Short mmCIF file of C-alpha atoms and ligand atoms in Angstrom, two decimals:
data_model
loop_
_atom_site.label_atom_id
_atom_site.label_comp_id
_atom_site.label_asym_id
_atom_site.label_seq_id
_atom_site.Cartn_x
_atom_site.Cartn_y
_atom_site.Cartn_z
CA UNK A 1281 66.35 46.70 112.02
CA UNK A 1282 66.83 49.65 114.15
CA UNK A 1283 63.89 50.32 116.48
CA UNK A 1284 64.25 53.30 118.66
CA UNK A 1285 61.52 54.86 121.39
CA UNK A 1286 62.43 58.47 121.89
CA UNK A 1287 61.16 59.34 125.11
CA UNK A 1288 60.61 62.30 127.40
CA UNK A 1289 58.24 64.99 129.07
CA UNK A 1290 56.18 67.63 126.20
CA UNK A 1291 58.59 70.03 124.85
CA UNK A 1292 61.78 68.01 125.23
CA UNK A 1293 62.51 68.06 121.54
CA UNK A 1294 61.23 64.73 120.56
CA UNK A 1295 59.81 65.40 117.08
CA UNK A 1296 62.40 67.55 116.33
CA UNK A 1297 65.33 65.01 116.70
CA UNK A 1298 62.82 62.65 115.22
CA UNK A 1299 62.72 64.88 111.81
CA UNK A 1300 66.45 64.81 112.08
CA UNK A 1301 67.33 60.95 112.93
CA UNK A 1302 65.00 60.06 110.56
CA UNK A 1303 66.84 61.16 107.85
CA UNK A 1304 70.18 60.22 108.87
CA UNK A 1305 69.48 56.62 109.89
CA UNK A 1306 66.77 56.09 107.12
CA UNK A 1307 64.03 55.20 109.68
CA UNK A 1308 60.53 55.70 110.04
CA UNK A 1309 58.99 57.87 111.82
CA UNK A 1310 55.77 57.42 114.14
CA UNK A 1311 54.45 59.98 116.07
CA UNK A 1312 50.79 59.31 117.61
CA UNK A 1313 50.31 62.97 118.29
CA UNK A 1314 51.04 63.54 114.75
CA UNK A 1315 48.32 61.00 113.69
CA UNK A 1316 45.97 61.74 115.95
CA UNK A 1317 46.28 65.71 114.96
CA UNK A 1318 45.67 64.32 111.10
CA UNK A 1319 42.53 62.32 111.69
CA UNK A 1320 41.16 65.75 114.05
CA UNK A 1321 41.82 67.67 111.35
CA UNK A 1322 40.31 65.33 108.37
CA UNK A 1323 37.45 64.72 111.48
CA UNK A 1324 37.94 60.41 111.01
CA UNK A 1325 36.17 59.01 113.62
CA UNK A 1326 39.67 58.36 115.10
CA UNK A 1327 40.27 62.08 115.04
CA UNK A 1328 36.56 62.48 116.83
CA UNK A 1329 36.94 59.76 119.81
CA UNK A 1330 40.68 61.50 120.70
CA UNK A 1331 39.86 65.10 120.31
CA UNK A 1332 38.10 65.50 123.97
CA UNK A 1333 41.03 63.82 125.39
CA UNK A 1334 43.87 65.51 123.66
CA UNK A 1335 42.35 68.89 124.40
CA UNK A 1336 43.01 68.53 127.90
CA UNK A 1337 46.08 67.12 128.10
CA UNK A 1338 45.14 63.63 128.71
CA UNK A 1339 45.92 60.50 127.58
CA UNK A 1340 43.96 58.66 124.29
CA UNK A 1341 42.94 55.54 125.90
CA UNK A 1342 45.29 52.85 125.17
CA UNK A 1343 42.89 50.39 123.27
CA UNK A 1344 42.39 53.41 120.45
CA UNK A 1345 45.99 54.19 120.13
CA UNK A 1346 47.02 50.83 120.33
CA UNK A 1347 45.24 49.97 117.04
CA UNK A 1348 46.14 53.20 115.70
CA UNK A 1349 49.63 52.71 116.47
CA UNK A 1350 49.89 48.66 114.96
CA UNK A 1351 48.10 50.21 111.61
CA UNK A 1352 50.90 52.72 111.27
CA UNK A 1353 53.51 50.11 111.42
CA UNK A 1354 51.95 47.66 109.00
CA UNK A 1355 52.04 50.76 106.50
CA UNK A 1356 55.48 50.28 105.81
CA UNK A 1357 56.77 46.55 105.50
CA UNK A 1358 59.73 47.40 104.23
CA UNK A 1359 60.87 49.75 106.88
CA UNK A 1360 64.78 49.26 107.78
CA UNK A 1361 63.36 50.70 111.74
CA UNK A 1362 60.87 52.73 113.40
CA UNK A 1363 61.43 55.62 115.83
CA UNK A 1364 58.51 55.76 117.80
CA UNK A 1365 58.08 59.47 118.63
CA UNK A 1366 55.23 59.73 121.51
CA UNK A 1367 54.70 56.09 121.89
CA UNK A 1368 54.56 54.03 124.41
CA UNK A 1369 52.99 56.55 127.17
CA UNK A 1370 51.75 53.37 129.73
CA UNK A 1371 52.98 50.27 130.29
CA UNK A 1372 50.25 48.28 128.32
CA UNK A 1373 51.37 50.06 125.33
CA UNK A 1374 55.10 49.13 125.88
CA UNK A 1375 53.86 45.35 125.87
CA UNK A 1376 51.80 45.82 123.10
CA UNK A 1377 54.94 47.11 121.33
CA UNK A 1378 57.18 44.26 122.36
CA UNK A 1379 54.58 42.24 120.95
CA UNK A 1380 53.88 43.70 117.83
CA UNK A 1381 57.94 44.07 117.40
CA UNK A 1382 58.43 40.18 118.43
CA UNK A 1383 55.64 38.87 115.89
CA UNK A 1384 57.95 40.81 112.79
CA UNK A 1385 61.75 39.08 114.55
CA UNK A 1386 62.77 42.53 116.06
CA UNK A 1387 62.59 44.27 119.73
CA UNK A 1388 63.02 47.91 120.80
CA UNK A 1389 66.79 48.67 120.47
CA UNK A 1390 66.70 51.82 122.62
CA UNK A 1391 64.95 54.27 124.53
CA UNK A 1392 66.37 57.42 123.83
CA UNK A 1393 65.29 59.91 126.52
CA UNK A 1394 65.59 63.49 126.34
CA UNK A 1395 65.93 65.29 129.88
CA UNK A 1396 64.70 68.65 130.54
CA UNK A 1397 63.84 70.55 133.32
CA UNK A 1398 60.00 71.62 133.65
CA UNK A 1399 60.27 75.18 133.70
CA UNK A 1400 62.06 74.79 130.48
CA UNK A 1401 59.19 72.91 129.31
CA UNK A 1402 56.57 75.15 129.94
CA UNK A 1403 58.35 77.73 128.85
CA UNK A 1404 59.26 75.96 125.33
CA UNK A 1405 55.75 75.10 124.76
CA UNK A 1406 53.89 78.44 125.02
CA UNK A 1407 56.27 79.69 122.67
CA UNK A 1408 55.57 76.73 120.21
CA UNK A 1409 52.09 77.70 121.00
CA UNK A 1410 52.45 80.93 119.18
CA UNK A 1411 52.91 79.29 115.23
CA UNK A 1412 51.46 75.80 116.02
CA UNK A 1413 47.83 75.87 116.16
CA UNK A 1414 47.75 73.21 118.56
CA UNK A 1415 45.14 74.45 121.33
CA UNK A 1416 46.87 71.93 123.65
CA UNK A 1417 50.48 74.41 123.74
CA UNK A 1418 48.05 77.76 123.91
CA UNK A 1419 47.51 77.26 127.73
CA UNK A 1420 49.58 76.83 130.16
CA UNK A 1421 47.11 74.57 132.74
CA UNK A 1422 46.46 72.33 129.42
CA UNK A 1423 50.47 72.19 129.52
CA UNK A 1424 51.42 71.83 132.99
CA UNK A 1425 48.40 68.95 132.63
CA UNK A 1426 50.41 67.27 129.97
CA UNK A 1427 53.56 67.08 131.98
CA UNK A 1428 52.20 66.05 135.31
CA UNK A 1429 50.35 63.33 132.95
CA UNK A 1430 54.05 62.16 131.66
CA UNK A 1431 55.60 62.37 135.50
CA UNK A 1432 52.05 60.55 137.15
CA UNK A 1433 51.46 57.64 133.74
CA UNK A 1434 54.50 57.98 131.71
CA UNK A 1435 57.65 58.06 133.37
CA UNK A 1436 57.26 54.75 134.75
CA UNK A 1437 58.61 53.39 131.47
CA UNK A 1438 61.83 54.06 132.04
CA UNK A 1439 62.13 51.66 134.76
CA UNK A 1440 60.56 49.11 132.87
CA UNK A 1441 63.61 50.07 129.50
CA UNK A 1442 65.95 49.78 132.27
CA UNK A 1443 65.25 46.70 133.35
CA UNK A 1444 65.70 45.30 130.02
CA UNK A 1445 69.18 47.47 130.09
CA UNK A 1446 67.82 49.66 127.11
CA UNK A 1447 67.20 53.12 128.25
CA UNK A 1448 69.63 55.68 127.23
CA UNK A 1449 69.38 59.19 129.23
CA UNK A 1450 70.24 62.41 127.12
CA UNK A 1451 70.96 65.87 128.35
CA UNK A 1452 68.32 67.58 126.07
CA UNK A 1453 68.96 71.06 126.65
CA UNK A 1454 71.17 72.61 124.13
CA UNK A 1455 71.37 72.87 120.29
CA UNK A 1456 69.30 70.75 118.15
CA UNK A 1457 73.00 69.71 116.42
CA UNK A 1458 74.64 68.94 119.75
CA UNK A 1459 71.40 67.03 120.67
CA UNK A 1460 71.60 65.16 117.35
CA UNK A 1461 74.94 64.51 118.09
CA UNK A 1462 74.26 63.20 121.74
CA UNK A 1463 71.72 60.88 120.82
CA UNK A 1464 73.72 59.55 117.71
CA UNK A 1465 76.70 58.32 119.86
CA UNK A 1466 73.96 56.22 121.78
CA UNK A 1467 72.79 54.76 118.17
CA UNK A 1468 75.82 54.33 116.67
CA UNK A 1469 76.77 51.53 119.16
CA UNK A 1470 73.89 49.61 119.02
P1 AMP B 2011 52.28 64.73 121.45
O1 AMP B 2011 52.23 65.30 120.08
O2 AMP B 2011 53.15 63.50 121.55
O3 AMP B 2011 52.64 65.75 122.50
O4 AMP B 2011 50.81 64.21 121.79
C1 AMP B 2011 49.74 65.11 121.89
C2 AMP B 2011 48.58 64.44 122.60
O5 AMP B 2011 48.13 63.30 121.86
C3 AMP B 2011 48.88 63.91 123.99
O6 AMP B 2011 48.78 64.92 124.99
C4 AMP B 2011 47.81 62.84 124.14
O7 AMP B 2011 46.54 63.43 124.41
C5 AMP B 2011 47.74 62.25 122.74
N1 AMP B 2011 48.68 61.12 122.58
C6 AMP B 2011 49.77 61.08 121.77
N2 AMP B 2011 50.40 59.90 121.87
C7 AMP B 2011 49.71 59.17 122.79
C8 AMP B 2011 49.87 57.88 123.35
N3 AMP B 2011 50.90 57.09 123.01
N4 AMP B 2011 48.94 57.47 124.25
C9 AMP B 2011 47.90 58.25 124.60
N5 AMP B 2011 47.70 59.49 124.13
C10 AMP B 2011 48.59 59.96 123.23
#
């Protein structure tokens, strides 16, 4: 099994190298934001308890994503790997990965981290703003929220992947096909 966190601020590319590695590694793919905007739309009580939060750019707490999170993965027993896309954002969560990865015999092989500046970011998202509906890219104090929400609860993480001598830095400015590329010659020699 391949298990592979793909990490960085909003706007560094991470669903759309997730769409991509998906596909060529024949993984999974898990993105909590993706969930979460599915159960807001179908109005689950999931979708109701993370709306408030997610439409300010702030965290779900952990015990609601947590559970979401370990459902999604017991979806698909016969999954050759996950890329978690979004997931872990705080340091409980990365434990309750490890966990959940430990009970099935496997661990988190990588975390694949896509660098880009902020002003990049910003700029990125208000344009993704304009086709995707999500209220949380229409405004740019909802966005800068988001990213001083990944520097202030998120970016710890990489200290704690680095530690375990897993976390994998990638310049994530560029095509998506040279980006692809990058991040491949980090999986390939896993
Ligand atoms: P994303 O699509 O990854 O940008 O996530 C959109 C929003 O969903 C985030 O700003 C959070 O409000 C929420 N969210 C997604 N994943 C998580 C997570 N792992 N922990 C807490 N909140 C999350």
């Amino acid at each position: 099994m391949i298990n592979l966190v793909l990490f960085g601020p909003p706007g560094a590319g991470k669903g759309t190298q997730a769409d991509v590695l998906k596909e060529k590694y024949q993984l999974v793919h898990i993105s909590t934001g993706d969930v979460f905007r599915y159960n807001i739309k179908n109005q689950t009580e999931l979708g109701v308890s993370a709306k408030g939060f997610i439409d300010k750019g702030q965290l779900v707490p952990d015990e609601v994503t947590i559970k979401m999170l370990k459902a999604k993965v017991e979806e698909t027993p016969e999954a050759k790997g996950f890329i978690f896309d979004g997931f872990p954002r705080t340091e409980n969560q990365a434990d309750a990965l490890a966990e959940l990865l430990e009970s099935k015999g496997t661990t988190v092989n990588a975390m694949v981290a896509l660098e880009v500046d902020d002003e990049v970011l910003v700029k990125r998202l208000l344009e993704r703003g304009k086709t995707s509906g999500r209220k949380d890219d229409a405004n740019e104090a909802v966005i800068r929220n988001r990213i001083k929400v990944y520097y202030d609860e998120t970016a710890i993480l990489k200290q704690y992947y680095k530690k375990q001598d897993k976390y994998y830095g990638i310049d994530g400015v560029g095509s998506v096909e040279e980006i692809t590329e990058r991040i491949s010659q980090v999986i390939d020699k896993l």
